[in-house]
Short mmCIF file of C-alpha atoms and ligand atoms in Angstrom, two decimals:
data_model
loop_
_atom_site.label_atom_id
_atom_site.label_comp_id
_atom_site.label_asym_id
_atom_site.label_seq_id
_atom_site.Cartn_x
_atom_site.Cartn_y
_atom_site.Cartn_z
CA MET A 1 -64.78 -30.66 -126.99
CA GLU A 2 -68.08 -31.42 -125.23
CA ASN A 3 -68.03 -31.20 -121.45
CA SER A 4 -68.89 -34.85 -121.02
CA ASP A 5 -66.57 -35.94 -123.78
CA LYS A 6 -63.20 -36.95 -122.32
CA ARG A 7 -60.26 -37.03 -124.66
CA HIS A 8 -58.22 -40.23 -124.26
CA ILE A 9 -54.53 -39.48 -124.43
CA ALA A 10 -51.23 -41.35 -124.74
CA ILE A 11 -48.17 -39.43 -123.56
CA LEU A 12 -44.93 -40.73 -125.06
CA GLY A 13 -42.13 -39.39 -122.84
CA SER A 14 -44.33 -38.60 -119.84
CA THR A 15 -41.35 -38.28 -117.47
CA GLY A 16 -39.70 -35.43 -119.40
CA SER A 17 -40.15 -31.68 -119.37
CA ILE A 18 -43.06 -31.61 -121.85
CA GLY A 19 -44.54 -34.86 -120.47
CA THR A 20 -44.70 -33.65 -116.88
CA GLN A 21 -46.10 -30.27 -117.92
CA ALA A 22 -48.77 -32.06 -119.97
CA LEU A 23 -49.75 -33.98 -116.85
CA GLU A 24 -50.05 -30.65 -114.97
CA VAL A 25 -52.43 -29.44 -117.69
CA ILE A 26 -54.42 -32.65 -117.28
CA ASP A 27 -54.45 -32.21 -113.47
CA ALA A 28 -56.09 -28.82 -113.98
CA ASN A 29 -58.69 -30.29 -116.39
CA PRO A 30 -59.49 -33.76 -115.02
CA GLU A 31 -62.97 -33.77 -116.56
CA ARG A 32 -61.49 -33.30 -120.06
CA PHE A 33 -58.77 -35.93 -120.28
CA GLN A 34 -58.28 -39.60 -119.58
CA VAL A 35 -54.67 -40.82 -119.53
CA GLU A 36 -54.47 -44.13 -121.40
CA ILE A 37 -50.73 -44.66 -121.91
CA LEU A 38 -47.56 -43.30 -120.29
CA THR A 39 -44.01 -44.06 -121.44
CA ALA A 40 -40.40 -43.31 -120.47
CA HIS A 41 -36.89 -44.22 -121.46
CA SER A 42 -35.39 -45.28 -118.12
CA ASN A 43 -36.95 -43.27 -115.31
CA ALA A 44 -38.91 -46.22 -113.87
CA GLU A 45 -39.44 -44.53 -110.49
CA LEU A 46 -41.25 -41.48 -111.88
CA LEU A 47 -43.12 -43.55 -114.47
CA ALA A 48 -44.43 -45.84 -111.72
CA GLU A 49 -45.45 -42.85 -109.60
CA GLN A 50 -47.30 -41.34 -112.55
CA ALA A 51 -48.98 -44.67 -113.31
CA LEU A 52 -50.23 -44.99 -109.74
CA LYS A 53 -51.66 -41.48 -109.88
CA TYR A 54 -53.27 -41.52 -113.37
CA LYS A 55 -54.17 -45.23 -113.58
CA PRO A 56 -53.47 -45.61 -117.31
CA ASN A 57 -54.32 -48.68 -119.30
CA ALA A 58 -50.61 -49.44 -119.86
CA VAL A 59 -47.10 -48.08 -119.42
CA VAL A 60 -44.00 -48.71 -121.53
CA ILE A 61 -40.39 -48.32 -120.55
CA GLN A 62 -37.64 -48.39 -123.14
CA SER A 63 -34.86 -49.65 -120.89
CA GLU A 64 -34.83 -53.41 -120.30
CA GLU A 65 -32.78 -52.99 -117.13
CA LYS A 66 -35.52 -50.94 -115.49
CA TYR A 67 -38.40 -53.14 -116.56
CA ALA A 68 -38.39 -55.53 -113.59
CA CYS A 69 -38.54 -52.66 -111.11
CA LEU A 70 -41.47 -51.06 -112.97
CA LYS A 71 -43.35 -54.33 -113.25
CA ASP A 72 -42.93 -55.07 -109.53
CA ARG A 73 -44.29 -51.70 -108.52
CA LEU A 74 -47.37 -51.90 -110.75
CA PHE A 75 -48.15 -55.61 -110.53
CA ASP A 76 -50.96 -55.30 -107.97
CA PHE A 77 -52.76 -52.44 -109.72
CA GLY A 78 -53.93 -53.98 -112.99
CA ILE A 79 -51.80 -51.64 -115.13
CA LYS A 80 -50.16 -53.40 -118.05
CA THR A 81 -46.39 -52.94 -118.32
CA TYR A 82 -44.25 -53.35 -121.42
CA CYS A 83 -40.66 -52.78 -122.38
CA GLY A 84 -38.63 -51.89 -125.48
CA ALA A 85 -38.88 -49.95 -128.72
CA ASP A 86 -41.27 -52.38 -130.42
CA ALA A 87 -43.70 -52.18 -127.50
CA LEU A 88 -43.54 -48.38 -127.65
CA ALA A 89 -44.42 -48.39 -131.34
CA ASP A 90 -47.22 -50.96 -130.89
CA ILE A 91 -48.88 -49.40 -127.86
CA VAL A 92 -50.00 -46.30 -129.79
CA GLU A 93 -52.43 -48.51 -131.73
CA THR A 94 -54.52 -49.10 -128.55
CA ASP A 95 -58.18 -48.64 -129.51
CA ALA A 96 -59.09 -46.30 -126.69
CA ILE A 97 -56.56 -43.60 -127.66
CA ASP A 98 -57.83 -40.44 -129.44
CA ILE A 99 -54.64 -38.41 -129.37
CA VAL A 100 -50.94 -39.15 -128.91
CA LEU A 101 -48.67 -36.49 -127.40
CA THR A 102 -45.19 -37.18 -128.76
CA ALA A 103 -43.02 -35.77 -125.97
CA LEU A 104 -40.06 -38.09 -126.38
CA VAL A 105 -36.79 -36.78 -127.64
CA GLY A 106 -34.96 -37.37 -130.91
CA PHE A 107 -35.21 -39.78 -133.83
CA ALA A 108 -36.81 -42.36 -131.49
CA GLY A 109 -40.08 -40.48 -132.01
CA LEU A 110 -40.37 -41.33 -135.71
CA ARG A 111 -41.55 -44.93 -135.51
CA PRO A 112 -44.26 -44.54 -132.84
CA THR A 113 -45.50 -41.33 -134.49
CA MET A 114 -45.88 -43.07 -137.86
CA LYS A 115 -47.64 -46.01 -136.21
CA ALA A 116 -50.01 -43.69 -134.36
CA ILE A 117 -50.87 -41.82 -137.56
CA GLU A 118 -51.49 -45.06 -139.45
CA ALA A 119 -53.76 -46.19 -136.60
CA GLY A 120 -55.81 -43.00 -137.08
CA LYS A 121 -54.74 -41.18 -133.92
CA HIS A 122 -54.43 -37.41 -133.86
CA ILE A 123 -50.96 -36.20 -132.94
CA ALA A 124 -49.97 -33.43 -130.54
CA LEU A 125 -46.44 -33.07 -131.79
CA ALA A 126 -43.64 -31.94 -129.47
CA ASN A 127 -41.06 -34.31 -130.99
CA LYS A 128 -39.98 -31.96 -133.79
CA GLU A 129 -37.21 -34.36 -134.86
CA THR A 130 -39.85 -36.60 -136.46
CA LEU A 131 -40.88 -33.87 -138.91
CA VAL A 132 -37.31 -32.76 -139.47
CA VAL A 133 -36.25 -36.27 -140.45
CA ALA A 134 -39.23 -37.45 -142.46
CA GLY A 135 -41.62 -34.51 -142.80
CA GLU A 136 -42.77 -35.40 -146.29
CA ILE A 137 -43.68 -38.98 -145.40
CA VAL A 138 -45.20 -38.11 -142.02
CA THR A 139 -47.43 -35.30 -143.32
CA ALA A 140 -48.53 -37.40 -146.32
CA ALA A 141 -49.42 -40.29 -143.98
CA ALA A 142 -51.42 -37.91 -141.75
CA LYS A 143 -53.32 -36.59 -144.77
CA LYS A 144 -54.07 -40.10 -145.97
CA ALA A 145 -55.25 -41.25 -142.52
CA GLY A 146 -57.30 -38.07 -142.01
CA VAL A 147 -55.54 -37.19 -138.75
CA ASN A 148 -54.41 -33.80 -137.57
CA ILE A 149 -50.95 -32.87 -136.33
CA TYR A 150 -51.32 -30.19 -133.66
CA PRO A 151 -48.04 -28.40 -132.97
CA VAL A 152 -46.82 -28.19 -129.36
CA ASP A 153 -43.63 -26.25 -130.11
CA SER A 154 -44.45 -22.72 -128.94
CA GLU A 155 -43.48 -21.03 -132.22
CA HIS A 156 -45.52 -23.43 -134.33
CA SER A 157 -48.42 -23.25 -131.93
CA ALA A 158 -48.27 -19.47 -132.33
CA ILE A 159 -48.45 -19.76 -136.11
CA PHE A 160 -51.24 -22.33 -135.87
CA GLN A 161 -53.19 -20.00 -133.56
CA CYS A 162 -52.67 -17.08 -135.98
CA LEU A 163 -54.02 -19.23 -138.82
CA VAL A 164 -57.33 -20.06 -137.14
CA GLY A 165 -59.98 -18.61 -139.45
CA GLU A 166 -57.34 -17.97 -142.13
CA PHE A 167 -56.85 -21.43 -143.56
CA HIS A 168 -57.83 -20.33 -147.07
CA ASN A 169 -55.67 -17.23 -147.04
CA PRO A 170 -52.22 -17.89 -148.46
CA ILE A 171 -49.28 -17.23 -146.15
CA GLU A 172 -46.73 -14.87 -147.64
CA LYS A 173 -44.13 -15.50 -144.99
CA ILE A 174 -43.62 -16.58 -141.40
CA TYR A 175 -41.16 -15.29 -138.84
CA LEU A 176 -40.05 -17.77 -136.21
CA THR A 177 -38.87 -15.94 -133.13
CA ALA A 178 -35.73 -17.10 -131.31
CA SER A 179 -34.61 -16.01 -127.87
CA GLY A 180 -30.97 -16.20 -128.97
CA GLY A 181 -30.24 -18.47 -125.99
CA PRO A 182 -27.56 -17.95 -123.34
CA PHE A 183 -24.85 -17.00 -125.88
CA ARG A 184 -26.68 -14.29 -127.80
CA GLY A 185 -24.13 -11.70 -128.92
CA TYR A 186 -21.14 -14.10 -128.66
CA ASN A 187 -18.84 -14.28 -131.65
CA TYR A 188 -17.42 -17.53 -133.02
CA GLU A 189 -14.18 -17.27 -131.00
CA GLN A 190 -16.11 -16.80 -127.76
CA LEU A 191 -18.36 -19.76 -128.56
CA LYS A 192 -15.32 -22.06 -128.89
CA THR A 193 -14.71 -22.12 -125.15
CA VAL A 194 -18.24 -22.36 -123.69
CA LEU A 195 -18.91 -25.32 -121.41
CA PRO A 196 -21.93 -27.59 -120.97
CA LYS A 197 -22.77 -25.99 -117.62
CA ASN A 198 -23.05 -22.56 -119.32
CA ALA A 199 -24.99 -23.96 -122.27
CA LEU A 200 -27.47 -25.71 -119.99
CA LYS A 201 -28.65 -22.36 -118.55
CA HIS A 202 -31.40 -21.08 -120.85
CA PRO A 203 -32.55 -17.52 -120.05
CA ASN A 204 -36.30 -18.02 -120.66
CA TRP A 205 -37.25 -21.71 -120.88
CA ASP A 206 -36.73 -24.74 -118.63
CA MET A 207 -36.41 -27.77 -120.92
CA GLY A 208 -34.78 -31.20 -121.35
CA ALA A 209 -30.98 -31.29 -121.83
CA LYS A 210 -30.95 -32.01 -125.59
CA ILE A 211 -33.23 -29.15 -126.61
CA THR A 212 -31.45 -26.81 -124.17
CA ILE A 213 -28.15 -27.43 -125.97
CA ASP A 214 -29.93 -27.12 -129.32
CA SER A 215 -31.25 -23.75 -128.18
CA ALA A 216 -27.79 -22.56 -127.13
CA SER A 217 -26.32 -23.58 -130.51
CA MET A 218 -29.36 -22.30 -132.47
CA MET A 219 -29.82 -25.79 -133.92
CA ASN A 220 -33.21 -25.77 -132.23
CA LYS A 221 -34.27 -22.87 -134.47
CA GLY A 222 -32.83 -24.67 -137.47
CA LEU A 223 -34.87 -27.78 -136.65
CA GLU A 224 -37.93 -25.56 -136.14
CA VAL A 225 -37.50 -23.97 -139.57
CA ILE A 226 -37.70 -27.43 -141.14
CA GLU A 227 -40.57 -28.40 -138.83
CA ALA A 228 -42.47 -25.29 -139.98
CA LYS A 229 -41.92 -26.11 -143.64
CA TRP A 230 -43.76 -29.41 -143.24
CA LEU A 231 -46.42 -28.32 -140.77
CA PHE A 232 -47.55 -25.34 -142.84
CA GLY A 233 -46.59 -26.47 -146.37
CA LEU A 234 -44.14 -23.62 -146.95
CA LYS A 235 -41.28 -23.03 -149.37
CA PRO A 236 -37.86 -22.38 -147.79
CA GLU A 237 -37.90 -18.72 -148.85
CA GLN A 238 -41.16 -18.17 -146.94
CA ILE A 239 -39.50 -18.88 -143.58
CA ASP A 240 -37.41 -16.37 -141.69
CA VAL A 241 -35.92 -16.26 -138.20
CA ILE A 242 -35.85 -13.17 -135.99
CA VAL A 243 -34.12 -12.99 -132.63
CA HIS A 244 -36.45 -11.65 -129.94
CA PRO A 245 -34.74 -12.01 -126.56
CA GLN A 246 -37.83 -11.43 -124.39
CA SER A 247 -39.67 -14.51 -125.85
CA VAL A 248 -43.05 -12.76 -125.67
CA LEU A 249 -44.00 -12.80 -129.36
CA HIS A 250 -44.00 -16.52 -130.07
CA SER A 251 -43.98 -16.18 -133.87
CA ILE A 252 -45.58 -14.16 -136.64
CA VAL A 253 -47.51 -14.85 -139.85
CA GLN A 254 -47.44 -12.33 -142.68
CA PHE A 255 -50.33 -12.59 -145.15
CA ARG A 256 -50.36 -11.51 -148.79
CA ASP A 257 -52.04 -8.19 -147.99
CA GLY A 258 -49.04 -7.34 -145.79
CA SER A 259 -50.96 -7.81 -142.53
CA MET A 260 -49.02 -9.56 -139.77
CA LYS A 261 -50.50 -11.60 -136.94
CA ALA A 262 -48.49 -12.64 -133.89
CA GLN A 263 -49.41 -14.69 -130.86
CA MET A 264 -48.15 -13.31 -127.55
CA GLY A 265 -47.89 -14.45 -123.98
CA LEU A 266 -45.49 -15.24 -121.19
CA PRO A 267 -43.05 -18.04 -122.04
CA ASP A 268 -44.77 -21.11 -120.56
CA MET A 269 -45.00 -24.40 -122.48
CA LYS A 270 -48.19 -25.37 -120.68
CA LEU A 271 -50.13 -22.99 -122.91
CA PRO A 272 -49.16 -24.54 -126.27
CA ILE A 273 -49.44 -28.04 -124.77
CA GLN A 274 -52.96 -27.26 -123.57
CA TYR A 275 -53.93 -25.69 -126.89
CA ALA A 276 -52.69 -28.75 -128.80
CA ILE A 277 -54.47 -31.34 -126.68
CA GLY A 278 -57.61 -29.27 -126.12
CA TYR A 279 -58.00 -27.92 -129.70
CA PRO A 280 -60.25 -26.34 -130.89
CA GLU A 281 -61.28 -25.16 -127.46
CA ARG A 282 -59.29 -22.71 -125.35
CA LEU A 283 -59.50 -24.26 -121.92
CA LEU A 284 -59.71 -22.05 -118.86
CA SER A 285 -56.31 -21.57 -117.22
CA ASP A 286 -54.82 -19.82 -114.23
CA PHE A 287 -51.41 -19.38 -115.88
CA PRO A 288 -49.86 -16.00 -114.93
CA ARG A 289 -51.09 -13.22 -117.26
CA PHE A 290 -48.83 -10.99 -119.32
CA ASN A 291 -48.35 -7.45 -118.06
CA PHE A 292 -47.25 -4.90 -120.69
CA LEU A 293 -45.61 -2.72 -118.06
CA ASP A 294 -43.21 -5.55 -117.13
CA TYR A 295 -41.98 -5.43 -120.76
CA PRO A 296 -41.59 -1.78 -121.73
CA GLU A 297 -39.32 -2.86 -124.60
CA LEU A 298 -39.73 -5.72 -127.03
CA THR A 299 -36.63 -5.94 -129.22
CA PHE A 300 -35.68 -7.73 -132.45
CA GLU A 301 -32.32 -8.62 -134.03
CA LYS A 302 -31.00 -10.43 -137.06
CA PRO A 303 -29.56 -13.88 -136.18
CA ASP A 304 -25.78 -14.20 -136.44
CA TYR A 305 -25.40 -16.94 -139.05
CA GLU A 306 -21.58 -16.78 -138.93
CA ALA A 307 -21.25 -17.45 -135.20
CA PHE A 308 -24.20 -19.87 -135.07
CA ARG A 309 -23.29 -22.09 -138.00
CA ASN A 310 -25.93 -24.69 -137.16
CA LEU A 311 -28.69 -22.35 -138.28
CA LYS A 312 -27.01 -21.95 -141.68
CA LEU A 313 -26.46 -25.72 -141.93
CA ALA A 314 -30.16 -26.33 -141.21
CA PHE A 315 -31.31 -23.86 -143.87
CA GLY A 316 -28.90 -25.57 -146.29
CA ALA A 317 -30.21 -29.05 -145.43
CA MET A 318 -33.78 -27.86 -145.93
CA ALA A 319 -32.94 -26.37 -149.33
CA ASP A 320 -31.12 -29.57 -150.45
CA GLY A 321 -34.01 -31.74 -149.22
CA GLY A 322 -33.99 -35.53 -149.56
CA ASN A 323 -32.28 -37.19 -146.60
CA LYS A 324 -30.15 -34.11 -145.74
CA PRO A 325 -32.35 -33.00 -142.80
CA CYS A 326 -32.17 -36.59 -141.50
CA ILE A 327 -28.35 -36.44 -141.67
CA LEU A 328 -28.40 -33.03 -139.96
CA ASN A 329 -30.57 -34.38 -137.15
CA ALA A 330 -28.64 -37.60 -136.53
CA ALA A 331 -25.24 -35.89 -136.55
CA ASN A 332 -26.62 -33.26 -134.20
CA GLU A 333 -27.96 -35.86 -131.75
CA ILE A 334 -24.55 -37.53 -131.56
CA ALA A 335 -22.70 -34.21 -131.37
CA VAL A 336 -24.92 -32.88 -128.55
CA ASP A 337 -24.33 -36.06 -126.55
CA ALA A 338 -20.57 -35.77 -127.13
CA PHE A 339 -20.60 -32.10 -126.09
CA LEU A 340 -22.48 -32.95 -122.89
CA ASN A 341 -20.63 -36.12 -121.96
CA LYS A 342 -17.39 -36.53 -123.88
CA GLY A 343 -15.65 -33.19 -124.04
CA LEU A 344 -16.46 -32.26 -127.67
CA GLY A 345 -16.14 -28.49 -128.08
CA PHE A 346 -19.24 -26.34 -128.59
CA THR A 347 -18.30 -25.17 -132.08
CA GLU A 348 -16.94 -28.63 -132.95
CA MET A 349 -20.55 -29.79 -132.94
CA SER A 350 -21.08 -27.78 -136.15
CA ASP A 351 -17.89 -29.27 -137.67
CA VAL A 352 -19.21 -32.80 -137.11
CA ILE A 353 -22.62 -31.93 -138.57
CA GLU A 354 -21.10 -30.20 -141.59
CA ASN A 355 -18.78 -33.16 -142.26
CA ALA A 356 -21.71 -35.58 -142.03
CA LEU A 357 -23.77 -33.49 -144.46
CA GLN A 358 -20.86 -33.59 -146.92
CA SER A 359 -20.04 -37.27 -146.47
CA VAL A 360 -23.15 -39.36 -145.87
CA TYR A 361 -24.73 -40.67 -149.07
CA PHE A 362 -27.40 -38.31 -150.47
CA ILE A 363 -30.80 -39.77 -151.34
CA GLU A 364 -33.14 -37.46 -153.20
CA LYS A 365 -36.43 -39.31 -152.56
CA PRO A 366 -35.95 -41.42 -149.44
CA THR A 367 -38.37 -44.07 -148.25
CA LEU A 368 -39.05 -44.57 -144.55
CA GLU A 369 -36.51 -47.42 -144.54
CA ASP A 370 -33.94 -45.11 -146.18
CA TYR A 371 -34.36 -42.72 -143.26
CA PHE A 372 -33.60 -45.47 -140.76
CA GLU A 373 -30.48 -46.39 -142.76
CA THR A 374 -29.38 -42.78 -143.13
CA ASP A 375 -29.86 -42.24 -139.40
CA ALA A 376 -27.74 -45.30 -138.53
CA GLU A 377 -25.05 -44.49 -141.08
CA THR A 378 -24.81 -40.88 -139.91
CA ARG A 379 -24.50 -41.92 -136.27
CA THR A 380 -21.59 -44.23 -137.13
CA PHE A 381 -19.95 -41.48 -139.17
CA ALA A 382 -20.43 -38.85 -136.45
CA HIS A 383 -19.05 -41.16 -133.75
CA SER A 384 -15.88 -41.78 -135.76
CA ARG A 385 -15.40 -38.04 -136.52
CA ILE A 386 -15.81 -37.28 -132.82
CA LEU A 387 -13.29 -39.95 -131.84
CA GLU A 388 -10.77 -38.35 -134.24
CA LYS A 389 -11.39 -34.97 -132.61
CA ILE A 390 -11.33 -35.90 -128.95
CA GLY A 391 -9.05 -38.94 -129.17
P1 NDP B 401 -36.79 -34.48 -121.90
O1 NDP B 401 -35.41 -34.96 -122.09
O2 NDP B 401 -37.12 -33.64 -120.72
O3 NDP B 401 -37.79 -35.73 -121.88
C1 NDP B 401 -37.73 -36.73 -122.86
C2 NDP B 401 -38.74 -37.82 -122.57
O4 NDP B 401 -38.61 -38.85 -123.54
C3 NDP B 401 -38.53 -38.51 -121.23
O5 NDP B 401 -39.77 -39.02 -120.79
C4 NDP B 401 -37.57 -39.63 -121.58
O6 NDP B 401 -37.60 -40.70 -120.64
C5 NDP B 401 -38.13 -40.06 -122.94
N1 NDP B 401 -37.13 -40.59 -123.85
C6 NDP B 401 -35.88 -40.10 -124.09
N2 NDP B 401 -35.26 -40.84 -125.01
C7 NDP B 401 -36.11 -41.82 -125.38
C8 NDP B 401 -36.02 -42.93 -126.27
N3 NDP B 401 -34.91 -43.17 -127.00
N4 NDP B 401 -37.07 -43.75 -126.38
C9 NDP B 401 -38.18 -43.55 -125.64
N5 NDP B 401 -38.32 -42.53 -124.78
C10 NDP B 401 -37.30 -41.67 -124.65
O7 NDP B 401 -37.19 -33.73 -123.25
P2 NDP B 401 -38.21 -32.53 -123.46
O8 NDP B 401 -39.49 -32.80 -122.77
O9 NDP B 401 -37.52 -31.25 -123.22
O10 NDP B 401 -38.43 -32.60 -125.04
C11 NDP B 401 -39.25 -33.60 -125.64
C12 NDP B 401 -39.49 -33.21 -127.09
O11 NDP B 401 -40.23 -32.00 -127.12
C13 NDP B 401 -38.21 -32.96 -127.89
O12 NDP B 401 -38.38 -33.39 -129.20
C14 NDP B 401 -38.08 -31.44 -127.86
O13 NDP B 401 -37.40 -30.93 -128.98
C15 NDP B 401 -39.56 -31.02 -127.87
N6 NDP B 401 -39.81 -29.70 -127.31
C16 NDP B 401 -39.54 -29.48 -125.98
C17 NDP B 401 -39.77 -28.24 -125.42
C18 NDP B 401 -39.53 -27.99 -123.96
O14 NDP B 401 -39.86 -26.91 -123.47
N7 NDP B 401 -39.00 -28.93 -123.21
C19 NDP B 401 -40.30 -27.12 -126.24
C20 NDP B 401 -40.60 -27.49 -127.59
C21 NDP B 401 -40.36 -28.74 -128.10
P3 NDP B 401 -36.65 -40.69 -119.31
O15 NDP B 401 -37.20 -39.62 -118.42
O16 NDP B 401 -36.83 -42.03 -118.75
O17 NDP B 401 -35.27 -40.41 -119.80
MG1 MG B 402 -39.72 -23.91 -129.88
#
């Protein structure tokens, strides 16, 4: 990136954990970035505040109820305001945008990400669900459009950083590190009784509610395994997970000569966000530096696939392929919501996901439309299973 050359960015989900941290990165590098678009689901107050500070071209809110309030606040400032899912998907085509940071959560990321790719925008991808659901179609579309997908997820950023200068050297294997979350060491019986308030306390990372529950159930690592398959063009047997509670080694690549490269640092999402939106340059930062003496021991453990069934289900869905990862993702989204808000048990989330994987119609070579249908069908199925369980 040239000094004078500002990168024009759209942040989808600017009011969330990744979105707000991306804006902190931009605050520290105002000469490098121009914010063009900001979006949120329903947090109109914060979105309006952000809009007044960054003066984007336009903002989009998903919730129709909150639209009037947003519009009123921004009316006098010449910032365009839009509302709804169609507007979110269309706005990414704005000419001025160079790169779209997908920091929204869940399946809702798929449509705007595809539109952005087709419009020739580079993607800084936080919304892993998009690649989990439709990785084959999304990566093929990116190749066709000649756009890059820069990973924001810390593990995938680590692998990407290890691959710089190695793009022609085949990967033998990757190890995705996992902190193990708040319930590391729990057996299945102990997991049955954990509550949302316990699951929402992650030992090393401060994140949105959905990914925090995914981390506690290890579904996050399962989704990341599938994300890695598509980002790095790997076969299932080339991907392994290792529990590393200190979250200092962010992931490891093993090459065919046996050499292993890892990327290290303190757990702070601002670093991978900055690397993704600033690539190929490493921008100056004042993030706290790692001190070896604070970490006299870095430890590693095998994941417990019996207690954390979601991880096994994700590996299974990846191996089966087709629309299975889409079913896994949709059932998980509904199950996480029911765990947080409707009293579904922690381990019952895996029951619902497993039932959906067994019951929803399998499609070997899905089209994009098939994914939308599978997503809808799985949500209906998961809702009805949950109703049977919780009454
Ligand atoms: P948050 O819940 O903190 O933020 C989500 C953002 O997306 C908010 O701006 C929210 O708006 C918006 N949003 C939510 N649902 C929709 C929807 N249906 N349509 C449009 N916008 C929506 O999530 P995170 O920032 O934690 O995570 C975002 C993504 O990044 C996820 O895919 C997650 O897996 C991934 N990720 C996150 C990490 C982290 O450290 N947080 C690490 C690695 C990956 P509103 O505020 O109005 O609700
Ligand atoms: Mg991660």
